[in-house]
Short mmCIF file of C-alpha atoms in Angstrom, two decimals:
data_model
loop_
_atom_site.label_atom_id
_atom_site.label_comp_id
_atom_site.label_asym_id
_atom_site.label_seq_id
_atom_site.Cartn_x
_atom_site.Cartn_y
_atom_site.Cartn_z
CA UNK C 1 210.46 359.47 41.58
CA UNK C 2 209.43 356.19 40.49
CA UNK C 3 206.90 355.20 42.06
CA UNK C 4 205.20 356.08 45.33
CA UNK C 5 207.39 356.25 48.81
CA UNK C 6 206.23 353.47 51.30
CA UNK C 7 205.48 354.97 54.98
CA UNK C 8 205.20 352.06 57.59
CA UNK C 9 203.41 353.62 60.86
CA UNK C 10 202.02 352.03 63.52
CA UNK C 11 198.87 350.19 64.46
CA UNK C 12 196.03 352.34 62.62
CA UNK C 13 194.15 352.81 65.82
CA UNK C 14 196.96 354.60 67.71
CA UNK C 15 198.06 356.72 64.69
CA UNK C 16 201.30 357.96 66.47
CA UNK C 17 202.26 361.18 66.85
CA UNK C 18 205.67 360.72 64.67
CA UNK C 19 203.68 358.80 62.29
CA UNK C 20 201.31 362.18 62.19
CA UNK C 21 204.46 364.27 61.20
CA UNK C 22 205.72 362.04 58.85
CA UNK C 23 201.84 361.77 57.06
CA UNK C 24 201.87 365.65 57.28
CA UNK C 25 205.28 365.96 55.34
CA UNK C 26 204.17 363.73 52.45
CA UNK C 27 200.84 365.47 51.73
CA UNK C 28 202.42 368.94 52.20
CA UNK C 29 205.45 368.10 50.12
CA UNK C 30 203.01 366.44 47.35
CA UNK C 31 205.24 362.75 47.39
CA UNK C 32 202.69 359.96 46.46
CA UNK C 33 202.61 357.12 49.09
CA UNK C 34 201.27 354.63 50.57
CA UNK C 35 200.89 353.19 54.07
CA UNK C 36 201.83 350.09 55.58
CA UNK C 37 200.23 349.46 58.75
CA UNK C 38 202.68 347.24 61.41
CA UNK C 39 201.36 346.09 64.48
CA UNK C 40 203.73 346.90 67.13
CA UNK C 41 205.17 342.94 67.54
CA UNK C 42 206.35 342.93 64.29
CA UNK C 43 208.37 346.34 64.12
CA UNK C 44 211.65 344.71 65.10
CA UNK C 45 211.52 341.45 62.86
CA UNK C 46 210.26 343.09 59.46
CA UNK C 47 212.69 346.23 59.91
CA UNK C 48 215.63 343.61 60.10
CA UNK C 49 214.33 341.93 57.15
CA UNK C 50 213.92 344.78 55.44
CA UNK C 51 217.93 346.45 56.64
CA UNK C 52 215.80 349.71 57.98
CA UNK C 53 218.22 351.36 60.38
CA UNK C 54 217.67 351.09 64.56
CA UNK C 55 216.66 354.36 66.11
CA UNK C 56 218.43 354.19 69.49
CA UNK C 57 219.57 351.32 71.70
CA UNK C 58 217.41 350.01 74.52
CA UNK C 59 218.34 350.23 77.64
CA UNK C 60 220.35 346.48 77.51
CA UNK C 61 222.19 347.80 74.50
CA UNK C 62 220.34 346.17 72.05
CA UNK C 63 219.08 347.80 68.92
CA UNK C 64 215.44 349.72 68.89
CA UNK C 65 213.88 349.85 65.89
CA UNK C 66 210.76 352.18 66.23
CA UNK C 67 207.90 353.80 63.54
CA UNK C 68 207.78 355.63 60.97
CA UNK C 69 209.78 354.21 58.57
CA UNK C 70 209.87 354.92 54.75
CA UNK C 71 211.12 353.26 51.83
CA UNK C 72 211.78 355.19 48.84
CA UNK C 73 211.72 352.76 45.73
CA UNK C 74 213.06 355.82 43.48
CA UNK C 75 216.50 356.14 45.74
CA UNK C 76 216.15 352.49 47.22
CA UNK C 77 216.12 353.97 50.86
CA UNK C 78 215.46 352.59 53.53
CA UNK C 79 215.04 355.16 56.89
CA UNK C 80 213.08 355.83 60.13
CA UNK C 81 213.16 358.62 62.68
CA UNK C 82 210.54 361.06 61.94
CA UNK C 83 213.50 364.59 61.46
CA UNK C 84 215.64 362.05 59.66
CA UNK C 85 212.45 361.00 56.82
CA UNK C 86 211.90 365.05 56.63
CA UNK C 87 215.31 366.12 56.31
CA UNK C 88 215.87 363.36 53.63
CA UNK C 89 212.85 364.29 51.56
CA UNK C 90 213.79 368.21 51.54
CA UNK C 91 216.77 366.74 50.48
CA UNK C 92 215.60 364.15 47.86
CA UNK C 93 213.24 366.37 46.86
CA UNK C 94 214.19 369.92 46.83
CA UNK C 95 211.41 371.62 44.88
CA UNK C 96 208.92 370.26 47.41
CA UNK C 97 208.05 372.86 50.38
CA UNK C 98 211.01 373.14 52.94
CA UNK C 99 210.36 371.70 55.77
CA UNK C 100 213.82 373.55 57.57
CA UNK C 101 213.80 376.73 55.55
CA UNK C 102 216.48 379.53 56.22
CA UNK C 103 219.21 376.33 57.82
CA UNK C 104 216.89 375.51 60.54
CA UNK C 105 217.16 372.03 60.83
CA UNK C 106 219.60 372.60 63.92
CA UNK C 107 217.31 374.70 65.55
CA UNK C 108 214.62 372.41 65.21
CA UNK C 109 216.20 369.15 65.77
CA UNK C 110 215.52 369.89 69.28
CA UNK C 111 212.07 370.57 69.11
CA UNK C 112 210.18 367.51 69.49
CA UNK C 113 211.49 366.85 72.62
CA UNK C 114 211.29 370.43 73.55
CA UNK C 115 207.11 369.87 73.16
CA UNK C 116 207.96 366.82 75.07
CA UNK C 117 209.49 368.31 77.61
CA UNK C 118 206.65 370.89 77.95
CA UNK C 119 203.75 368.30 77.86
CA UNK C 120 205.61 365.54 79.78
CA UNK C 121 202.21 364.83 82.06
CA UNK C 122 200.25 364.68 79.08
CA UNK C 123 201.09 361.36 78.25
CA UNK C 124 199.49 359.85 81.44
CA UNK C 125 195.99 360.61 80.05
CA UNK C 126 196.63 359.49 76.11
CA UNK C 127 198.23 356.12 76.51
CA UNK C 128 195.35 354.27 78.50
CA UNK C 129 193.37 355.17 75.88
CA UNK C 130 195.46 354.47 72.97
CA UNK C 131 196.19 350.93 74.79
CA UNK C 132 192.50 350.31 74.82
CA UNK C 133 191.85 350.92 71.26
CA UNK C 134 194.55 348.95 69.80
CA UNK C 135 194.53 345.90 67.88
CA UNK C 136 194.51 342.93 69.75
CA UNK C 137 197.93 341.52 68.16
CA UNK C 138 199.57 345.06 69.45
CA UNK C 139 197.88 345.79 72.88
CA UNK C 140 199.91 343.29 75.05
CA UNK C 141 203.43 344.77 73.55
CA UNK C 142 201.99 348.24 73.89
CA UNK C 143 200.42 347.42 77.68
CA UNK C 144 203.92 345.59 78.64
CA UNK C 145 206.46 348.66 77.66
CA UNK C 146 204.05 351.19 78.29
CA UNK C 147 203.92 349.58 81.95
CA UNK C 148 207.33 349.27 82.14
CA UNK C 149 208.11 353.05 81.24
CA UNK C 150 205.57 354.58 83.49
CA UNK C 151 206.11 351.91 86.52
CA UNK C 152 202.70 351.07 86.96
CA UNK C 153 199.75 348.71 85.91
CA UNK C 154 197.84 350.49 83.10
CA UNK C 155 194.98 350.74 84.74
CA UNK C 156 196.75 353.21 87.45
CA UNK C 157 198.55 355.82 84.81
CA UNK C 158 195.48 357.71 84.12
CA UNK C 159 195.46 360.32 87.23
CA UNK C 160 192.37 359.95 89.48
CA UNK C 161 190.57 361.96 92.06
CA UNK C 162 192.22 365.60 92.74
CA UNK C 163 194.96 364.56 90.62
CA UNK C 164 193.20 365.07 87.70
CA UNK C 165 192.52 368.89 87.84
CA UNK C 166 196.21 369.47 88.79
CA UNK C 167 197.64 367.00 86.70
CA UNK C 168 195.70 368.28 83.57
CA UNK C 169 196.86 371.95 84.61
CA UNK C 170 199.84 370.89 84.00
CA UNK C 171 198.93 369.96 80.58
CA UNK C 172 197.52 373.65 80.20
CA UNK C 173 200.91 374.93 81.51
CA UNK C 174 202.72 373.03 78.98
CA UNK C 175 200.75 374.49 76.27
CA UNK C 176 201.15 377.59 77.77
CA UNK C 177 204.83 377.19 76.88
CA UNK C 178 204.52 376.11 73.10
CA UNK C 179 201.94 379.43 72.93
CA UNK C 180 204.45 381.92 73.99
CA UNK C 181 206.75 380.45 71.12
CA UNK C 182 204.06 381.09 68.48
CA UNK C 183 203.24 384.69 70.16
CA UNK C 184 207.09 385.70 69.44
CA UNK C 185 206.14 386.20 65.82
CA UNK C 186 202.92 387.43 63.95
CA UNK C 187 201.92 383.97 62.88
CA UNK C 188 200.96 382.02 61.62
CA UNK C 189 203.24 379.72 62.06
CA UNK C 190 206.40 379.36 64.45
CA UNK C 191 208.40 381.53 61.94
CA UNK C 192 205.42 383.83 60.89
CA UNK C 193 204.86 383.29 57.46
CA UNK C 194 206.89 380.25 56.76
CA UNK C 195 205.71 376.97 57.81
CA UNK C 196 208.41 374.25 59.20
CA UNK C 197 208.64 371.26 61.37
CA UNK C 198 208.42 373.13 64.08
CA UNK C 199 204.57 373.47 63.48
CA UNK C 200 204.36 370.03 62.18
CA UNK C 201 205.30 369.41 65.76
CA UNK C 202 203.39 370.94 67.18
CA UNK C 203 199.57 369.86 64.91
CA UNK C 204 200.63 366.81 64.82
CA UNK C 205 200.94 366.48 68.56
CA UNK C 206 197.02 367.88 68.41
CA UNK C 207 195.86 366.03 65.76
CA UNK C 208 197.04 362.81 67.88
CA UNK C 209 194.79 364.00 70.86
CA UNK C 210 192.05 364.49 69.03
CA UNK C 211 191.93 361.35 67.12
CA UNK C 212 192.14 359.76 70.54
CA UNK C 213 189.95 361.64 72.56
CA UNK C 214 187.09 362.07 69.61
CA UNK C 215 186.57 365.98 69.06
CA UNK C 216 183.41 366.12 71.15
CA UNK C 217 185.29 364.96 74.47
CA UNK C 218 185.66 367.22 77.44
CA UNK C 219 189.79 366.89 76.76
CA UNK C 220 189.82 368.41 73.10
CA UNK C 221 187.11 370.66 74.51
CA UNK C 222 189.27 372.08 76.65
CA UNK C 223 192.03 372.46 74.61
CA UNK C 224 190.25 373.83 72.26
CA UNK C 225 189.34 376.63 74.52
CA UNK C 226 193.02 377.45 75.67
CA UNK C 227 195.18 380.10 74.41
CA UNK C 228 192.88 382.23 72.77
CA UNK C 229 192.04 379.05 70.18
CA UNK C 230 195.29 378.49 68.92
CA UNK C 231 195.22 375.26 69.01
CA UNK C 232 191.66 374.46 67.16
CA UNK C 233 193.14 377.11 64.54
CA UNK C 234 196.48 375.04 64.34
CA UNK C 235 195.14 371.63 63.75
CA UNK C 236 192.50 372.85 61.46
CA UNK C 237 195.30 374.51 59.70
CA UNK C 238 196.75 370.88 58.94
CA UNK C 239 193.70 369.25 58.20
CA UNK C 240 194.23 369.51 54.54
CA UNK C 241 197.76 367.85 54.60
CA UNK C 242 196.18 364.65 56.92
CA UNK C 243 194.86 362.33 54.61
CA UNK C 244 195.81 359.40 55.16
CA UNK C 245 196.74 357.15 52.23
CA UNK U 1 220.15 406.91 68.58
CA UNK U 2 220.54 410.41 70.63
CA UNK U 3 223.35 408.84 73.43
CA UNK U 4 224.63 405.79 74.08
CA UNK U 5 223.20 402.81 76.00
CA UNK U 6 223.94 401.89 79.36
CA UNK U 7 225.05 397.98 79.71
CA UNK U 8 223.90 397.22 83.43
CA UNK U 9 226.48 394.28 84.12
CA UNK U 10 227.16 392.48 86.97
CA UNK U 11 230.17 392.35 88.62
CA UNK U 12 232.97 392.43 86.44
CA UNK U 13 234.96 389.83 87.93
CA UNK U 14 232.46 387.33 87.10
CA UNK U 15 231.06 388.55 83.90
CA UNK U 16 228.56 386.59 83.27
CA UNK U 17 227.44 384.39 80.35
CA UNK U 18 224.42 386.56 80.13
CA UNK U 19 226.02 390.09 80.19
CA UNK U 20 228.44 388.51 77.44
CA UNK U 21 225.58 387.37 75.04
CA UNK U 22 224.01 391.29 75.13
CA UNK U 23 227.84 392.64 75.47
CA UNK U 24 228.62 390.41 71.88
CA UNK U 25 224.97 392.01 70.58
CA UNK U 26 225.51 395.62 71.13
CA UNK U 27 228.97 395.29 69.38
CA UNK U 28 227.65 393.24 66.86
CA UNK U 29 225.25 395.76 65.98
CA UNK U 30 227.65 398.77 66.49
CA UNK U 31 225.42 400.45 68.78
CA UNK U 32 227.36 402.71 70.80
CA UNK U 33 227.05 401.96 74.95
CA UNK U 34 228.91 402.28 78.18
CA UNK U 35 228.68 399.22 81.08
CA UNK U 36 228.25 399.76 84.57
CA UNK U 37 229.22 397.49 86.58
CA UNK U 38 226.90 396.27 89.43
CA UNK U 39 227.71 394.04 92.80
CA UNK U 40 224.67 391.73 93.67
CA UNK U 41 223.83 392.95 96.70
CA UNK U 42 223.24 396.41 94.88
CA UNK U 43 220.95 395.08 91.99
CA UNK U 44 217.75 395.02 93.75
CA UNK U 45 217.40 398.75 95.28
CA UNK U 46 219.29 399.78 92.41
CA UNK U 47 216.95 398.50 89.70
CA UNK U 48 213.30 399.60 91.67
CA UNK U 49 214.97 402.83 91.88
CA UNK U 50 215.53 403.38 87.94
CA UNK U 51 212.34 401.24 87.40
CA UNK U 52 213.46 398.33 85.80
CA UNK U 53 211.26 395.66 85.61
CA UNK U 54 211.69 392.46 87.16
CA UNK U 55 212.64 389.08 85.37
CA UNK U 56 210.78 386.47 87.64
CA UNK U 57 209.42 385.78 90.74
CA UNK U 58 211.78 384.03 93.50
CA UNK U 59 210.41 381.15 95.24
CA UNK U 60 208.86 383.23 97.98
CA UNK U 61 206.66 385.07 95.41
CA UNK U 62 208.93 388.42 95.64
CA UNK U 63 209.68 390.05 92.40
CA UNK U 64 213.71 388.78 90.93
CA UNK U 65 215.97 391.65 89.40
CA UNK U 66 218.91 390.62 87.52
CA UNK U 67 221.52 391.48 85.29
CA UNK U 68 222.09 392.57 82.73
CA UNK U 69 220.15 395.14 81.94
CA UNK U 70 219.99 397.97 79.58
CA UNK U 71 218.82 401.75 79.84
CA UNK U 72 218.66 403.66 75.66
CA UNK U 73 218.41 406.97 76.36
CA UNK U 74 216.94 407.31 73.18
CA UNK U 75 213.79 405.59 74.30
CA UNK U 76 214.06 406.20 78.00
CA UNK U 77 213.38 402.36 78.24
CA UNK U 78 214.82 400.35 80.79
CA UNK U 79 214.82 396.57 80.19
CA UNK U 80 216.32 393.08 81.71
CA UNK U 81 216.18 389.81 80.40
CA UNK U 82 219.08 389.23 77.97
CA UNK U 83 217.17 387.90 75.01
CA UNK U 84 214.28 390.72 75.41
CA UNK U 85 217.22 392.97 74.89
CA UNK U 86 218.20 391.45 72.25
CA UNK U 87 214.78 391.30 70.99
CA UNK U 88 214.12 395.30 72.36
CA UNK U 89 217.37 396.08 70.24
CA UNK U 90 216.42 394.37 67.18
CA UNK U 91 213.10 395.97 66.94
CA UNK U 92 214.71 399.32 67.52
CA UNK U 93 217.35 399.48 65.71
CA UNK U 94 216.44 397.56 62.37
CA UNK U 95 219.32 398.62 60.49
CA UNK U 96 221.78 396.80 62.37
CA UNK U 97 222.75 393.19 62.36
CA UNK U 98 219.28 391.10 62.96
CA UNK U 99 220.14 388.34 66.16
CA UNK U 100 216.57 386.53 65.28
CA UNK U 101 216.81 386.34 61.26
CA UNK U 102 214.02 384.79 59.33
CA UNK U 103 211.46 385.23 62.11
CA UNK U 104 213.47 382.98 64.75
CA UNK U 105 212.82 384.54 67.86
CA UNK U 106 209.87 381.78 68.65
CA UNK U 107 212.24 378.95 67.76
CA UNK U 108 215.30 380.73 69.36
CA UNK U 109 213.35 381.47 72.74
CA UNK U 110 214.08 378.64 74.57
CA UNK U 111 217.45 377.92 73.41
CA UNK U 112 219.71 379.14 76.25
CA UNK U 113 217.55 377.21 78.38
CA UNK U 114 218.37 374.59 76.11
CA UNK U 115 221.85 374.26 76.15
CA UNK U 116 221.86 375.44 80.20
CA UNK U 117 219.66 372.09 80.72
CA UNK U 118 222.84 370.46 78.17
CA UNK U 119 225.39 371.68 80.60
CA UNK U 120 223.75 371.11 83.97
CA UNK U 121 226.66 369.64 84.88
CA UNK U 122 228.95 372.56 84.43
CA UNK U 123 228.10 375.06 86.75
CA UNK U 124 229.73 373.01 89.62
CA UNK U 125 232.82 373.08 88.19
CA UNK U 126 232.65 376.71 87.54
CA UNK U 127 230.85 378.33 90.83
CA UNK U 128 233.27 377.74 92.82
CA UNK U 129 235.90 379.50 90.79
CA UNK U 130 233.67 383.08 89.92
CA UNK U 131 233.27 382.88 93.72
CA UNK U 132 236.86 383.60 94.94
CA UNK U 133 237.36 386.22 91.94
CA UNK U 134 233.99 388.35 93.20
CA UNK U 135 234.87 391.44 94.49
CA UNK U 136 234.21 391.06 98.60
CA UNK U 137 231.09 393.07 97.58
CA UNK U 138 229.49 390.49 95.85
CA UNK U 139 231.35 387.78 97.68
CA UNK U 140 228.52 386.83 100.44
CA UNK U 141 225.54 387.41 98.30
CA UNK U 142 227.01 384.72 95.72
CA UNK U 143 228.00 382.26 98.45
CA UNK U 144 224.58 382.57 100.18
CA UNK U 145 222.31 381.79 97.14
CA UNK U 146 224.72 379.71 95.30
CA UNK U 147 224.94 377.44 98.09
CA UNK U 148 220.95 377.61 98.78
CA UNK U 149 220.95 376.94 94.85
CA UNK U 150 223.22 373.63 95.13
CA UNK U 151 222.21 372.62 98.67
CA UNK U 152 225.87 372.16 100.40
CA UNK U 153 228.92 374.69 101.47
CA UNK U 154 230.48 376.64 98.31
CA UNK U 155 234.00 373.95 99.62
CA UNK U 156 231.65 370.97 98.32
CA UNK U 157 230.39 372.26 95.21
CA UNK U 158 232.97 371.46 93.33
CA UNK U 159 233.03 367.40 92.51
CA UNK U 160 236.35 365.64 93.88
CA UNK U 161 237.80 362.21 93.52
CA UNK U 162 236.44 359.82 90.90
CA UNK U 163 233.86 362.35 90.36
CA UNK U 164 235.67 364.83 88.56
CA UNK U 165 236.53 362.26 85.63
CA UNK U 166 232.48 361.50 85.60
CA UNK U 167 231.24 364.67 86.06
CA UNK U 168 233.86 366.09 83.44
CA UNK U 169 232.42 363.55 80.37
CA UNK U 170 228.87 364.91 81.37
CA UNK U 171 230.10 368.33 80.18
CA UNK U 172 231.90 367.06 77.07
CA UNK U 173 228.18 365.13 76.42
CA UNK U 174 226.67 368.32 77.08
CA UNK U 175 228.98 370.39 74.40
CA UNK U 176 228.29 367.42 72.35
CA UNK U 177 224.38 367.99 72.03
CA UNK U 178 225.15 371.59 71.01
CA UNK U 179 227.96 370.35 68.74
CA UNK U 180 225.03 367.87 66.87
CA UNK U 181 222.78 371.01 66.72
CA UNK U 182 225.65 372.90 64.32
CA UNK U 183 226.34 370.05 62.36
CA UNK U 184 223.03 369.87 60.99
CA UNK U 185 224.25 372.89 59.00
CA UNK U 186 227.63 373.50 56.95
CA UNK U 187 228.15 376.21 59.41
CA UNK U 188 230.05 378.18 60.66
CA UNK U 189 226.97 379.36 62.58
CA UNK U 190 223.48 377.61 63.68
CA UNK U 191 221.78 378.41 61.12
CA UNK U 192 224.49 377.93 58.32
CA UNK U 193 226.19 381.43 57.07
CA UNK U 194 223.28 383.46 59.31
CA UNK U 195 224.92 384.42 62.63
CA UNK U 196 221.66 384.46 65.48
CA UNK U 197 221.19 384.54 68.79
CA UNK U 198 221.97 380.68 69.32
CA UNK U 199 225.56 381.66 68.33
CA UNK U 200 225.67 384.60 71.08
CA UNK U 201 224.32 381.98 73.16
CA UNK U 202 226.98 379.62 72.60
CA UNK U 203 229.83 381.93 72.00
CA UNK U 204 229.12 383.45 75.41
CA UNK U 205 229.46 380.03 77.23
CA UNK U 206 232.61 379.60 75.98
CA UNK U 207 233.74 382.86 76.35
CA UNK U 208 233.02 383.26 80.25
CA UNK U 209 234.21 379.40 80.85
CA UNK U 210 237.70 380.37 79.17
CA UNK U 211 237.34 383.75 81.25
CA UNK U 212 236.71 382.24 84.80
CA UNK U 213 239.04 379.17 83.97
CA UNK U 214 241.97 381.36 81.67
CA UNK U 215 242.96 380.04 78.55
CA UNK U 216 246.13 377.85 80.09
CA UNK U 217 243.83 375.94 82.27
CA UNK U 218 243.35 372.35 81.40
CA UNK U 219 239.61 372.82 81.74
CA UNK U 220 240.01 374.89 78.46
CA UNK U 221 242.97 373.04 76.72
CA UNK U 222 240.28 370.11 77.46
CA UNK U 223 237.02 371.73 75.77
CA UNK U 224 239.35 373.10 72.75
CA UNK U 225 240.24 369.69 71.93
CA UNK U 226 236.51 368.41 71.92
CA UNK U 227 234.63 368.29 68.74
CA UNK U 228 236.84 368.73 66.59
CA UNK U 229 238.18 372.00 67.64
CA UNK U 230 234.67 373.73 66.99
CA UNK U 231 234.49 375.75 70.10
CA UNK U 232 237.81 377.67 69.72
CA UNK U 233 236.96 378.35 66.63
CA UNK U 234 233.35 379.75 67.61
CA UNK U 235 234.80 381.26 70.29
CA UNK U 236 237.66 383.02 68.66
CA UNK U 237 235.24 383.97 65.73
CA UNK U 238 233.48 385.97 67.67
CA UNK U 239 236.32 387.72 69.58
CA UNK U 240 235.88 390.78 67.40
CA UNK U 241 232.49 391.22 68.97
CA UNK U 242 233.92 390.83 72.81
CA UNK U 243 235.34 394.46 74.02
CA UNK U 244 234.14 395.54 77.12
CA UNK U 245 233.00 399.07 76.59
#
């Protein structure tokens, strides 16, 4: 390599989830970087600019161009999607740790929705808060889509009254689902021994509440209380490949 | 192994996708068994007689039996739920052909949940057809909860008039997702030159949609032209594995 891989993520203050991953992947794989922080306004204009691929089309057919993003000066790519960045650096970098070891990448592609799928109420309680603690120049894009998405003013996605307790149950039930996964081998990781994307999933998805929630709120309390610990024991697992650069 | 297993299948008529997937792992791993056949209505007394456990609750909070099941004489143990057979037979037997290699079973847990939520669209094209080939045994059991399942007559299940053509491409999109999950690999299986589980899974889709539909049908000629011809090929790979015992 050259020099050191670029990773655009979002806004510092909502530290996304796929940006998480993608932060994981470098430190475990040992690639220097650095990061470029976008706010969310700009995402579309300076990935054009810079000929970084769309990830999907919006729902009018037009291109969506989301975060993280990488540029690799030593190749001279340019790519975004979170499995995409990780299957191109086992690639571009085979002597790093595998992030899809034993041909797994099909069997994993999947798997960030899957945990979507599974914690598909959890979102209700993160994104008021992330929208909140945003940079000015990205909380009105953020507030706009977000409102668009969930069909409601921000200020009525966060459950309230009796909602809450059955709404965050469902949040425990979701878990529930990624913890029988894990309890199908002898840990500690989703394929026992051998670390993969699957569990970068999976800690990243904790890290993400705990950055937003603050690890002495009730939430990351609570989850750290579930499933026997798991979770604490997961995300302190990854601590040492989340520095951010 | 002192005798041979007992397959628990349902009826044979039908044969379904799940009694394929454990029929394709017992002759995968050349352990000797013997099926008996099953009509629904039987299932329940039959299983609390021999003891076999349960797979889920039904809606009413009653326990669920369902096929297949399998009895090892060697073990005395009785056990439903296809992929905890697999699993049960894996553990077992460890000298035969592993169906979770590389500590998979976590990642391959949910997977024929996975490509069922893929092909929601499919079982109304092929409900209809296992019902008139039931033996009258099974006949009114299937209609009954089949049609409290899909919430009209058995007659209506099947979609008609522009539908078909709509409904249809919702398959092929369906069969698509799976076919993006084995191109992630250079095949032929899931997970590259491993054969798993996720190929049972998908080899016994095909196998019981060619069986219910018959290999002239245009429903098949249809889905062997899709993708590149990748489904006859999976399916016809794993035709060596597919004698009923």
């Amino acid at each position: 390599m050259e020099s050191e891989v670029s990773l655009a993520a979002g806004n510092r203050a909502s530290s996304l989830t796929l940006t998480v991953m993608n932060r994981y992947v470098l430190n475990l794989k040992g690639i220097p970087y650095k990061t470029e922080w976008v706010e969310y306004p700009d995402i579309e204009s300076r990935w054009k600019e810079l000929g970084i691929p769309h990830t999907s089309l919006k729902p009018d057919g037009s291109p969506f161009y989301t975060v993280p993003a990488i540029h690799d000066p030593s190749t001279g790519v340019y790519l975004s999607e979170s499995i995409d960045i990780a299957e191109y650096l086992d690639k571009t970098y085979p002597d790093t740790p595998c992030m899809f070891p034993h041909n797994t990448l099909g069997l994993l592609s999947p798997f960030n929705d899957l945990v979507g799928s599974y914690l598909a109420a959890l979102w209700q309680f993160i994104v008021p808060v992330v929208c909140v603690r945003l940079n000015p120049a990205s909380q009105g894009y953020f507030r706009t889509t977000r409102e668009a998405i969930f069909g409601k003013n921000m200020d009525d996605v966060v459950p309230k009254g009796d909602l809450v307790t059955t709404e965050w149950a469902k949040v425990k039930e979701g878990m529930g689902k990624v913890d029988v996964l894990y309890s199908k081998t002898n840990g500690p990781y989703l394929m026992g021994d051998a670390l993969s994307w699957g569990d970068v999933v999976v800690a990243a998805h904790l890290a993400f509440m705990r950055a937003i929630w603050g690890e002495d709120s009730q939430e990351w309390r609570d989850i750290s209380s579930w499933h026997d610990g798991r979770w604490k024991r997961v995300v302190d697992d990854f601590e040492k490949y989340a520095t951010v650069v």
